[in-house]
PDB file of C-alpha atoms in Angstrom:
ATOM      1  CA  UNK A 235      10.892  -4.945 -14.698  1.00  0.00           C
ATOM      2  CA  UNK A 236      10.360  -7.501 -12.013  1.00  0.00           C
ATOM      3  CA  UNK A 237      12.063  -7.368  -8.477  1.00  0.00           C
ATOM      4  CA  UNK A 238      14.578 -10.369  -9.971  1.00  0.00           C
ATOM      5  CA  UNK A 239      16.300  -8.180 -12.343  1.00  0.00           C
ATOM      6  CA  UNK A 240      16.198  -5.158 -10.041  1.00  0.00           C
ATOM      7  CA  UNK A 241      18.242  -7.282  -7.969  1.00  0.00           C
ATOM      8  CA  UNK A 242      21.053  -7.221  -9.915  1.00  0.00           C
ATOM      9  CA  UNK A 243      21.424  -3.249  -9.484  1.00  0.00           C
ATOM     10  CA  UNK A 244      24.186  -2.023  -6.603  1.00  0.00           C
ATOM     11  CA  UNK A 245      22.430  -1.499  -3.758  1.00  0.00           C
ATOM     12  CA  UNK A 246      24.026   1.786  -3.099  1.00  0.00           C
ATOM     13  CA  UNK A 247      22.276   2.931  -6.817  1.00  0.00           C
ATOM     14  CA  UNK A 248      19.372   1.319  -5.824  1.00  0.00           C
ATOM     15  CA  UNK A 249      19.206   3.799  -2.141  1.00  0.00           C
ATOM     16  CA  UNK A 250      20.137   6.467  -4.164  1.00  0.00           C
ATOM     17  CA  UNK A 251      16.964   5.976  -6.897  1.00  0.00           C
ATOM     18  CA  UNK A 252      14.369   5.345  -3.707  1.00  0.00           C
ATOM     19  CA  UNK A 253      15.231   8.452  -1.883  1.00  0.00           C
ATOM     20  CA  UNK A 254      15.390  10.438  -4.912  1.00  0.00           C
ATOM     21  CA  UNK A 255      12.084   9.225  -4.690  1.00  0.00           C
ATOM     22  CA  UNK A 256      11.145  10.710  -1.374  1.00  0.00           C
ATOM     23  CA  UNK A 257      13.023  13.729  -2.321  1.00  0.00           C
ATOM     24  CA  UNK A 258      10.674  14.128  -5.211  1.00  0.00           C
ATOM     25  CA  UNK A 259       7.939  13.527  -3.464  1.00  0.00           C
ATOM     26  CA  UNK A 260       8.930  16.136  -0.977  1.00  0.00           C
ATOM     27  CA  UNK A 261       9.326  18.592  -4.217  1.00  0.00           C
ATOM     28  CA  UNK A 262       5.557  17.954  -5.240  1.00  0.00           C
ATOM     29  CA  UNK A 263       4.152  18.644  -1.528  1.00  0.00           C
ATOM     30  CA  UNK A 264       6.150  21.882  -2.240  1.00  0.00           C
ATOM     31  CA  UNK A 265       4.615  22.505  -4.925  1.00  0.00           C
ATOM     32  CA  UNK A 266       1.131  22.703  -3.053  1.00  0.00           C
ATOM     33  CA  UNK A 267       2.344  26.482  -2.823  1.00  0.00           C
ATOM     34  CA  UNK A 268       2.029  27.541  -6.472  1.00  0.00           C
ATOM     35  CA  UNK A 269      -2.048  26.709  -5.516  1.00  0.00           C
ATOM     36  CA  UNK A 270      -2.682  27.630  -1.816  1.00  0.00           C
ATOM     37  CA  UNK A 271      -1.630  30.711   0.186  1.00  0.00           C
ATOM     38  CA  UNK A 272      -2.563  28.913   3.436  1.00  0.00           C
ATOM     39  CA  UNK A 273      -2.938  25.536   4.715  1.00  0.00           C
ATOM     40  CA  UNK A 274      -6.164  24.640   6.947  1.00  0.00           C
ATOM     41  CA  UNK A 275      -5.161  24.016  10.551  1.00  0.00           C
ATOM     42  CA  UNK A 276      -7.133  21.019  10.799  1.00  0.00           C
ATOM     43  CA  UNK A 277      -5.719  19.323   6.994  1.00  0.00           C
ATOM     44  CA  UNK A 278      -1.908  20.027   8.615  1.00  0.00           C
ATOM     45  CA  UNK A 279      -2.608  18.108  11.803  1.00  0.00           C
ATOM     46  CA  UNK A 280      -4.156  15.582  10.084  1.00  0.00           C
ATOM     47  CA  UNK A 281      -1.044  15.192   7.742  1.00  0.00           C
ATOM     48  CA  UNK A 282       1.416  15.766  10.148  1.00  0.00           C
ATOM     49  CA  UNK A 283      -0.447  12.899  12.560  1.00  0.00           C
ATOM     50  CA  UNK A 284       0.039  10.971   9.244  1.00  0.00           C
ATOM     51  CA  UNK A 285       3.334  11.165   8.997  1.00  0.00           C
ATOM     52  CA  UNK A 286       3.909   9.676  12.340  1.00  0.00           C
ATOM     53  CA  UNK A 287       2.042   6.967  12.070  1.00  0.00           C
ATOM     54  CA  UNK A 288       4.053   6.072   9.128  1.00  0.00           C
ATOM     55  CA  UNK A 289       7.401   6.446  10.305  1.00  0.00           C
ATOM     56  CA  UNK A 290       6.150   4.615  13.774  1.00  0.00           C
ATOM     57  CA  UNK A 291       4.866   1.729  12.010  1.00  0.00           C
ATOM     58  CA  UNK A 292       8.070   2.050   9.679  1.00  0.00           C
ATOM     59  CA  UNK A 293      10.282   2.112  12.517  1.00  0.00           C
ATOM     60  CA  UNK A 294       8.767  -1.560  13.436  1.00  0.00           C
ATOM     61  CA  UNK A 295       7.863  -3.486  10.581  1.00  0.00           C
ATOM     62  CA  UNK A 296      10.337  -2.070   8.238  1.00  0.00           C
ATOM     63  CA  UNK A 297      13.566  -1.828  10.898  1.00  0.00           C
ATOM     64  CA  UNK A 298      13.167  -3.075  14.101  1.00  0.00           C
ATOM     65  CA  UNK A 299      11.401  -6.439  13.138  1.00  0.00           C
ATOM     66  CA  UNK A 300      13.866  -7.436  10.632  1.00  0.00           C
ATOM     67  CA  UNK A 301      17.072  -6.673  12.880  1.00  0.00           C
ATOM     68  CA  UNK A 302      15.637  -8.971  15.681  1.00  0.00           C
ATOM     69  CA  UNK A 303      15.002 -11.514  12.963  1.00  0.00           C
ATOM     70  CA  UNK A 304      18.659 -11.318  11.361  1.00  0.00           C
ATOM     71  CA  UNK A 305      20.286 -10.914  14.818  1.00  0.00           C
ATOM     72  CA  UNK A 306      18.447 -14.243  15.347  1.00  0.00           C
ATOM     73  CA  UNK A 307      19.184 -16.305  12.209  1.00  0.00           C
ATOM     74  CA  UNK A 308      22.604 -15.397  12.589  1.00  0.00           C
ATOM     75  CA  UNK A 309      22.939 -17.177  16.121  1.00  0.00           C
ATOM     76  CA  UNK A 310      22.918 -13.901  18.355  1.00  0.00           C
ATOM     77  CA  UNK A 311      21.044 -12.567  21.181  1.00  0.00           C
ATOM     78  CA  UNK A 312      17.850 -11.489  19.400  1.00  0.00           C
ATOM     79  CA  UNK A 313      17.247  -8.351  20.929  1.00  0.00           C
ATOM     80  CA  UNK A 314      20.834  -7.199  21.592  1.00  0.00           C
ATOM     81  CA  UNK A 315      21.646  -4.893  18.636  1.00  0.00           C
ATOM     82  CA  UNK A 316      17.690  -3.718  18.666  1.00  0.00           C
ATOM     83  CA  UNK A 317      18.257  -2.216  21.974  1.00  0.00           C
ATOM     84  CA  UNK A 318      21.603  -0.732  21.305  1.00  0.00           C
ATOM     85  CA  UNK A 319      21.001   0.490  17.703  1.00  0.00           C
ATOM     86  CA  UNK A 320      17.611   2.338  19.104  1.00  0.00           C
ATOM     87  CA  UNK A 321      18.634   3.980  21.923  1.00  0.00           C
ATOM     88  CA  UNK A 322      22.134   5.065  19.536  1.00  0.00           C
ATOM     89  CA  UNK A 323      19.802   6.661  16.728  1.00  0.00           C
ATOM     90  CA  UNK A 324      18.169   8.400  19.546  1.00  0.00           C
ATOM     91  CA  UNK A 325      21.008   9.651  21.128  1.00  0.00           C
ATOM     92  CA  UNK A 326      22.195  10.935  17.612  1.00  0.00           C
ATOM     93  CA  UNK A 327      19.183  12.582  16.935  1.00  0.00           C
ATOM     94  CA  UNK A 328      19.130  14.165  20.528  1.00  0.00           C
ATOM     95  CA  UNK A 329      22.322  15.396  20.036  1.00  0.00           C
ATOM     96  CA  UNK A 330      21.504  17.011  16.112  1.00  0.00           C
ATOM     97  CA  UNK A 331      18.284  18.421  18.012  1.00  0.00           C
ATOM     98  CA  UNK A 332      20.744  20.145  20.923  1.00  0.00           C
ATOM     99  CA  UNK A 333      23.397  21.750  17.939  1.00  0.00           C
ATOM    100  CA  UNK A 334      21.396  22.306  14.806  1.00  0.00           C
ATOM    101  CA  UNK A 335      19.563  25.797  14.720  1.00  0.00           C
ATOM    102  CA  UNK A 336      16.000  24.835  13.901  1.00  0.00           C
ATOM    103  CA  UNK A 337      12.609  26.425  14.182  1.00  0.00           C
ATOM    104  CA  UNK A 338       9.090  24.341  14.416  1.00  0.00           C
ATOM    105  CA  UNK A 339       5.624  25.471  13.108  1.00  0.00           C
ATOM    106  CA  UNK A 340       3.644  28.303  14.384  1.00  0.00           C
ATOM    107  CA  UNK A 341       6.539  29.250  16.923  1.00  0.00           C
ATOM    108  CA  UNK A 342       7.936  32.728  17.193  1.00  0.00           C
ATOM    109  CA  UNK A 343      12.226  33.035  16.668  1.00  0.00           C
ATOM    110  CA  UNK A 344      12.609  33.529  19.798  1.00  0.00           C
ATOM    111  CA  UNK A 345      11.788  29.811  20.545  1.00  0.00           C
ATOM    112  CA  UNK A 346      14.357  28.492  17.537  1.00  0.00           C
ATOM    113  CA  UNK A 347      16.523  25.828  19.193  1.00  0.00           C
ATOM    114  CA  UNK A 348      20.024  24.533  18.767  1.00  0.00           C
ATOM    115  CA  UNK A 349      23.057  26.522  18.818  1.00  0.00           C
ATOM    116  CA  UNK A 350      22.171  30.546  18.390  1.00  0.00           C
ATOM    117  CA  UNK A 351      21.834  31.592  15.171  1.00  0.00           C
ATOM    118  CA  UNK A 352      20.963  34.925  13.565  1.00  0.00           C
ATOM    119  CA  UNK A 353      19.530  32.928  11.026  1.00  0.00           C
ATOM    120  CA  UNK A 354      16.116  33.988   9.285  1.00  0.00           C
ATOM    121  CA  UNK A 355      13.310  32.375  10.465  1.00  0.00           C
ATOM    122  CA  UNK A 356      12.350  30.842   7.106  1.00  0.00           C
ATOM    123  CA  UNK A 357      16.017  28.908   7.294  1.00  0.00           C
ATOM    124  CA  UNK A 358      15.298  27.463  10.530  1.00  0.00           C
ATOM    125  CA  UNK A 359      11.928  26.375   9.950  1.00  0.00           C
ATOM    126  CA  UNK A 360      13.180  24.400   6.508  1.00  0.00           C
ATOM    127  CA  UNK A 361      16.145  22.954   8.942  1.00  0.00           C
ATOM    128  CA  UNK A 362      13.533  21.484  11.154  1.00  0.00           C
ATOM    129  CA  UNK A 363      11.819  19.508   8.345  1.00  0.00           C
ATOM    130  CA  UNK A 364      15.603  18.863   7.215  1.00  0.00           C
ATOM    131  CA  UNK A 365      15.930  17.037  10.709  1.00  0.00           C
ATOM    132  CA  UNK A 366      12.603  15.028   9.847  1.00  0.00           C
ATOM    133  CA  UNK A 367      14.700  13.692   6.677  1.00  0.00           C
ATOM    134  CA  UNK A 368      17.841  12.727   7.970  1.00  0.00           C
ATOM    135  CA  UNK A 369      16.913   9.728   9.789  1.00  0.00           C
ATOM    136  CA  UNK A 370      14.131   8.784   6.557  1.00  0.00           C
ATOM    137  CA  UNK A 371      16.947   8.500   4.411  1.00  0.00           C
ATOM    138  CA  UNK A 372      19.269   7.184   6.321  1.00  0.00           C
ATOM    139  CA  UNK A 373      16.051   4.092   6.738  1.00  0.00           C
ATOM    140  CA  UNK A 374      16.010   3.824   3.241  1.00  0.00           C
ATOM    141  CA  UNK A 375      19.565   3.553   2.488  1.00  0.00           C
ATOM    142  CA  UNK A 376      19.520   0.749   5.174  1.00  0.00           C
ATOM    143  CA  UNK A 377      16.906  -0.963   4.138  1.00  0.00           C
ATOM    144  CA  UNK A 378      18.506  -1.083   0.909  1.00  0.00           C
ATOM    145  CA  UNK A 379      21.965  -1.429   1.572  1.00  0.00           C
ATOM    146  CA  UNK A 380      20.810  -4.981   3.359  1.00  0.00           C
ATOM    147  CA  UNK A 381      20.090  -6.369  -0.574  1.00  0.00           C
ATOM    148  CA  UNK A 382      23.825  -6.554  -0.039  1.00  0.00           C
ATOM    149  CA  UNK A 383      23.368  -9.825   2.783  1.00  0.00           C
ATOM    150  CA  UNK A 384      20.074 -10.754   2.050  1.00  0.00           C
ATOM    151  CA  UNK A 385      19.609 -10.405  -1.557  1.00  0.00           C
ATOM    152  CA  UNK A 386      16.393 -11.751  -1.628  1.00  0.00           C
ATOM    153  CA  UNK A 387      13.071 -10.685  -3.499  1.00  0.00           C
ATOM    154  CA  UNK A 388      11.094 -10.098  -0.383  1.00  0.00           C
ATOM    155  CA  UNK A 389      13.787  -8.120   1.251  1.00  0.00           C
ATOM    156  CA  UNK A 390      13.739  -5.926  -1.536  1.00  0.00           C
ATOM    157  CA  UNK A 391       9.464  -5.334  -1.561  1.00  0.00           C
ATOM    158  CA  UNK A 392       9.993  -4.524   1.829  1.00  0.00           C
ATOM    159  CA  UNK A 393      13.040  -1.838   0.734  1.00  0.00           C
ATOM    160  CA  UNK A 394      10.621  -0.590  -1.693  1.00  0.00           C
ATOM    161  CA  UNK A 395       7.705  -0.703   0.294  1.00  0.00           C
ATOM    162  CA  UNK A 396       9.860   1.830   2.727  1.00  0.00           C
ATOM    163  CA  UNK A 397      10.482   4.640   0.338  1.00  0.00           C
ATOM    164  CA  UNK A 398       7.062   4.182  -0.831  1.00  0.00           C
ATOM    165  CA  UNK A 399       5.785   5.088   3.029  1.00  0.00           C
ATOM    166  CA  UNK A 400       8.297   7.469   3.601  1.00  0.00           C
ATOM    167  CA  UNK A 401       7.345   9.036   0.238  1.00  0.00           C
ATOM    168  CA  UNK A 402       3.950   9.114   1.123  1.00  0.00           C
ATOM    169  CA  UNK A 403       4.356  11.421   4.254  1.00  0.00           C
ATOM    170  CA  UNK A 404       6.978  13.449   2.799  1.00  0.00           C
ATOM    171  CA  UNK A 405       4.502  15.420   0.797  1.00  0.00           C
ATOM    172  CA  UNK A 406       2.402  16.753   3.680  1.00  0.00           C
ATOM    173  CA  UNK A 407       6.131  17.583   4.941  1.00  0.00           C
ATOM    174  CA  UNK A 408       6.600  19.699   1.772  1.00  0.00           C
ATOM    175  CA  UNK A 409       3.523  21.780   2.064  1.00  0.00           C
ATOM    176  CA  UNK A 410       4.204  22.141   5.769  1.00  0.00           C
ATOM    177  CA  UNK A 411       7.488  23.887   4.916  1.00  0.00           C
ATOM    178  CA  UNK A 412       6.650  25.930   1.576  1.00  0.00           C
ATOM    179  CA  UNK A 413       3.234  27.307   2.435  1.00  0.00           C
ATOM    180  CA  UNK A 414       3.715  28.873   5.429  1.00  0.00           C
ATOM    181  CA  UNK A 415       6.708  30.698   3.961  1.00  0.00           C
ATOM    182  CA  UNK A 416       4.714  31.841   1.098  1.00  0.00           C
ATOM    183  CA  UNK A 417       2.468  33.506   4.263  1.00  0.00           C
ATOM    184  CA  UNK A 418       5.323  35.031   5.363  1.00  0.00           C
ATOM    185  CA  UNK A 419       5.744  37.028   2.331  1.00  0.00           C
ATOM    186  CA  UNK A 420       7.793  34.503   0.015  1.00  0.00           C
ATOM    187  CA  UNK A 421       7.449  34.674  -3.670  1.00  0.00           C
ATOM    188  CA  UNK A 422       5.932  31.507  -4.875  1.00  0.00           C
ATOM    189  CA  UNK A 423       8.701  30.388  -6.143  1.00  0.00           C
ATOM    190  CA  UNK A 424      11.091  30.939  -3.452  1.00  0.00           C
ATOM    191  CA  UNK A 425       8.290  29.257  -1.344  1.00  0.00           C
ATOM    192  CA  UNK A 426       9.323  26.200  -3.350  1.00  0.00           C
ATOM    193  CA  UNK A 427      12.852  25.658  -3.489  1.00  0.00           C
ATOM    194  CA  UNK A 428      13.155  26.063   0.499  1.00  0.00           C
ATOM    195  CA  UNK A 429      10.024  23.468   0.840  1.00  0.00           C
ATOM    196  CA  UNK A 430      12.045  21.222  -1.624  1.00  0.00           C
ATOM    197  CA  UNK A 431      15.079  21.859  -0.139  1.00  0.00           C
ATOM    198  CA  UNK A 432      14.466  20.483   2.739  1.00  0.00           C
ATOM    199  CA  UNK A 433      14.565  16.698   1.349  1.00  0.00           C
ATOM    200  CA  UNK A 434      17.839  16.992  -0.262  1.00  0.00           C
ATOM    201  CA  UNK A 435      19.140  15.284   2.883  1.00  0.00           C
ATOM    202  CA  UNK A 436      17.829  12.125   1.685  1.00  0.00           C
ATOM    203  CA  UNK A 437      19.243  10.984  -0.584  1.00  0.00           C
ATOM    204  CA  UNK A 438      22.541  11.881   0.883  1.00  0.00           C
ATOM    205  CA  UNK A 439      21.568   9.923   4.460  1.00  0.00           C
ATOM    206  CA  UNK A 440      20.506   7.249   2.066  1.00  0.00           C
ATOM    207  CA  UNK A 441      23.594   6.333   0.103  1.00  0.00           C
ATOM    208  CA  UNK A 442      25.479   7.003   3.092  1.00  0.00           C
ATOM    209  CA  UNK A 443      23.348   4.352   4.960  1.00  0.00           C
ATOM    210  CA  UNK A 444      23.718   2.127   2.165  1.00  0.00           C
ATOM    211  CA  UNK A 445      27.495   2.513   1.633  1.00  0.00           C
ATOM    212  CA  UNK A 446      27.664   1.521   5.647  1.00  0.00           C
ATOM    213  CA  UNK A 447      26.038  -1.427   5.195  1.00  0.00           C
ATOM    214  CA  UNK A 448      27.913  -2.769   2.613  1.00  0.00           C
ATOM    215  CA  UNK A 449      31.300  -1.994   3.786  1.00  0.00           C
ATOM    216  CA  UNK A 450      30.497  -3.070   7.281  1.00  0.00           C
ATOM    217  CA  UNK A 451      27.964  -6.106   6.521  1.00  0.00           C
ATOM    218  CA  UNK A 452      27.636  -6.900  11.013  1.00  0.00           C
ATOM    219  CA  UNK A 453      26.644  -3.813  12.292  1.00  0.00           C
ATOM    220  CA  UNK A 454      23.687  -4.198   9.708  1.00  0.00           C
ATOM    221  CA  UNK A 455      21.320  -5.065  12.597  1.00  0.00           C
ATOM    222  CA  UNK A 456      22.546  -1.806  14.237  1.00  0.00           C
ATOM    223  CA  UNK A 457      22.188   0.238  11.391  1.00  0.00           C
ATOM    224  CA  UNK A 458      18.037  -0.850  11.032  1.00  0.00           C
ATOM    225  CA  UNK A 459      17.960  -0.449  14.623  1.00  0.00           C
ATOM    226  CA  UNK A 460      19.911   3.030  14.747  1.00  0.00           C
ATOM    227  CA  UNK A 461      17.646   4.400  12.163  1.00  0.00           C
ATOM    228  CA  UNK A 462      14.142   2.493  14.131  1.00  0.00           C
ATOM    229  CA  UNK A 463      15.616   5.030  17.121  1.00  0.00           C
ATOM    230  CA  UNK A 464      16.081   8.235  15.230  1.00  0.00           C
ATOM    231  CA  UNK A 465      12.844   8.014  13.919  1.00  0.00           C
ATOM    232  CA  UNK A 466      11.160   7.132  16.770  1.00  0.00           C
ATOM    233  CA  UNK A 467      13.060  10.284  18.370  1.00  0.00           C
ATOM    234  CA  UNK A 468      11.675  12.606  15.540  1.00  0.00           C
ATOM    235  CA  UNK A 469       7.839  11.465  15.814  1.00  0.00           C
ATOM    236  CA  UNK A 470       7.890  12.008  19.916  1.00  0.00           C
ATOM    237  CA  UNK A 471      10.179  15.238  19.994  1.00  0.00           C
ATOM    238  CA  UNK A 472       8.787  16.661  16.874  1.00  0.00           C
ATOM    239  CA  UNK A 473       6.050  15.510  14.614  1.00  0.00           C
ATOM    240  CA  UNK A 474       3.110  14.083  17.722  1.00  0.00           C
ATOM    241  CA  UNK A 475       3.373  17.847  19.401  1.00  0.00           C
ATOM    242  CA  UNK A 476       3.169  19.577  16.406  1.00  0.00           C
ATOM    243  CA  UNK A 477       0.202  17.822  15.091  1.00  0.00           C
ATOM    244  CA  UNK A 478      -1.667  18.304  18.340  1.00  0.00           C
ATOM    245  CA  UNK A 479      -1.428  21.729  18.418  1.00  0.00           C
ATOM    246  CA  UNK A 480      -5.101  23.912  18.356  1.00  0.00           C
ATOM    247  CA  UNK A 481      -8.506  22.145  19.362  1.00  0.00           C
ATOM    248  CA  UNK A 482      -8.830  19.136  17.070  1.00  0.00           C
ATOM    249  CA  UNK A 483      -6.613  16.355  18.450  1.00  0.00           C
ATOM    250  CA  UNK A 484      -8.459  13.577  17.366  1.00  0.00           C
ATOM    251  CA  UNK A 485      -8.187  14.728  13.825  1.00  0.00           C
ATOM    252  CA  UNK A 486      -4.267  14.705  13.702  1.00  0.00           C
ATOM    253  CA  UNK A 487      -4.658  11.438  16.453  1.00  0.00           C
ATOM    254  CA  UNK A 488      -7.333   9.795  13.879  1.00  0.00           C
ATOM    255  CA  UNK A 489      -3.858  10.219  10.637  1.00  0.00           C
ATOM    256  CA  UNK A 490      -1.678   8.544  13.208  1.00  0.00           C
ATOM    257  CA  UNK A 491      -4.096   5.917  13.260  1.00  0.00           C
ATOM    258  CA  UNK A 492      -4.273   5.943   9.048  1.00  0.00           C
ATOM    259  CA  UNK A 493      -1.033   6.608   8.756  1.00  0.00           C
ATOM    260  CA  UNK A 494       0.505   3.442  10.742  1.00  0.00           C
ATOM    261  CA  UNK A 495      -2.351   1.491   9.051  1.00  0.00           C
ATOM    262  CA  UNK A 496      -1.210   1.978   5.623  1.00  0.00           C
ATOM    263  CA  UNK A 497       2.526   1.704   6.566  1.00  0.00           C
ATOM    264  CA  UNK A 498       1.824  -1.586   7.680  1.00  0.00           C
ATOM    265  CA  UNK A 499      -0.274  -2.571   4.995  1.00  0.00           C
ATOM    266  CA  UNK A 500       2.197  -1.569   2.595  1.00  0.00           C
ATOM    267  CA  UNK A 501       4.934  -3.739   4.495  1.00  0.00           C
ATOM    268  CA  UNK A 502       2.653  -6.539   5.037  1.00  0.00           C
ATOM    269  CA  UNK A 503       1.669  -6.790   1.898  1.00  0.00           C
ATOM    270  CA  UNK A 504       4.823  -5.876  -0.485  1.00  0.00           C
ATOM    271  CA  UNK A 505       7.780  -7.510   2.097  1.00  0.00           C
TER     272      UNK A 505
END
């Protein structure tokens, strides 16, 4: 099937296909947990430092880049909806950061954040690897949902080349979640279905995304932008501190470095 006839698909099916996609992938970092009771401090920073530099260089080439450019061919002030759509996505996240109870790596409950919860600790630590989806789907459904204006072949590559990246750190993201719980005491199993539970939001942020796009074809510039911002706003609150935790920085800052390589290579070359 070439990217012609995969034109012809609704975009909304198409957002819905690519972050099943990332969801899956998500599943099969889970799934790390049916092989390995414990995850190497040094392999996790190096992932999660991975992941970052993916969603930083997605934020740019795959987001930010192409609002300026539409914002420009369509006779605007180039930077205008950049500006306003990243510091929105931002602000959303912020504010999903401040309510929903959530729990990151290696800290004890009392440190959970968001509203307080009596919540077990293995719920909030799969919420706070839900909050790392949101904002990946919600880029994918985007990305897709502008086939809808632009329904050109290299729009779509770069689409593709999105859920590809985003796909690509989601399994570290997977393992992070199910392998610790499985330390904890989890069955195997159990392990699982909370690791791959926490990319379910994907595809949900992504056809919503999409649907957004298409019914409201101007604020598409915004919507690129607003996910850019809520990515960004993940990465810096979330993903950079995480991966720098214990003695070997330069190993999680060395993935960053791999990680925005590849993303750009991918978005280079595909889009």
């Amino acid at each position: 099937m070439n990217l012609e006839s995969i034109l012809e698909y609704n975009p909304i099916i198409l957002a819905l296909v690519a972050t099943s996609f990332t969801w899956f992938v998500t599943a099969a970092g889970a799934s790390m947990v049916f092989f390995f009771k414990s995850i190497n401090k040094k392999i996790l920073n190096s992932m999660l430092g991975f992941a970052a530099g993916v969603m930083i260089a997605a934020s740019f080439w795959s987001l930010l880049k192409p609002a300026i450019e539409m914002e420009e061919g369509n006779g605007g002030i180039a930077w205008l909806p950049a500006v306003i759509g990243f510091l929105a996505g931002g602000a959303f996240l912020l504010i999903v950061d401040k309510i929903l109870p959530h729990l990151h790596m290696g800290l004890s409950r009392d440190k959970a954040e968001g509203i307080k919860t009596t919540w077990q600790r293995s719920i909030l630590l799969v919420l706070a690897i839900t909050l790392h989806n949101i904002p990946e789907g919600l880029a994918v459904g985007v990305a897709f949902g502008a086939l809808a204006n632009t329904p050109e072949p290299g729009v779509l590559a770069g689409a593709i080349a999105l859920a590809f990246g985003i796909g690509l750190q989601n399994f570290p993201e997977g393992a992070a979640v199910s392998i610790p719980l499985r330390r904890e005491g989890f069955s195997r199993l159990k392990a699982f279905n909370y690791g791959q539970l926490s990319g379910i939001v994907e595809p949900i942020a992504g056809v919503i995304g999409a649907y957004l796009v298409l019914t409201i074809t101007p604020i598409l510039p915004y919507a690129l932008s607003f996910a850019a911002g809520a990515m960004i706003f993940v990465v810096v609150e979330e993903l950079i501190p995480e991966s720098q935790t214990g003695n070997e920085t330069d190993l999680s800052t060395i993935g960053a470095m791999l990680g925005f390589a590849t993303m750009m290579l991918l978005d280079v070359a595909l889009g």
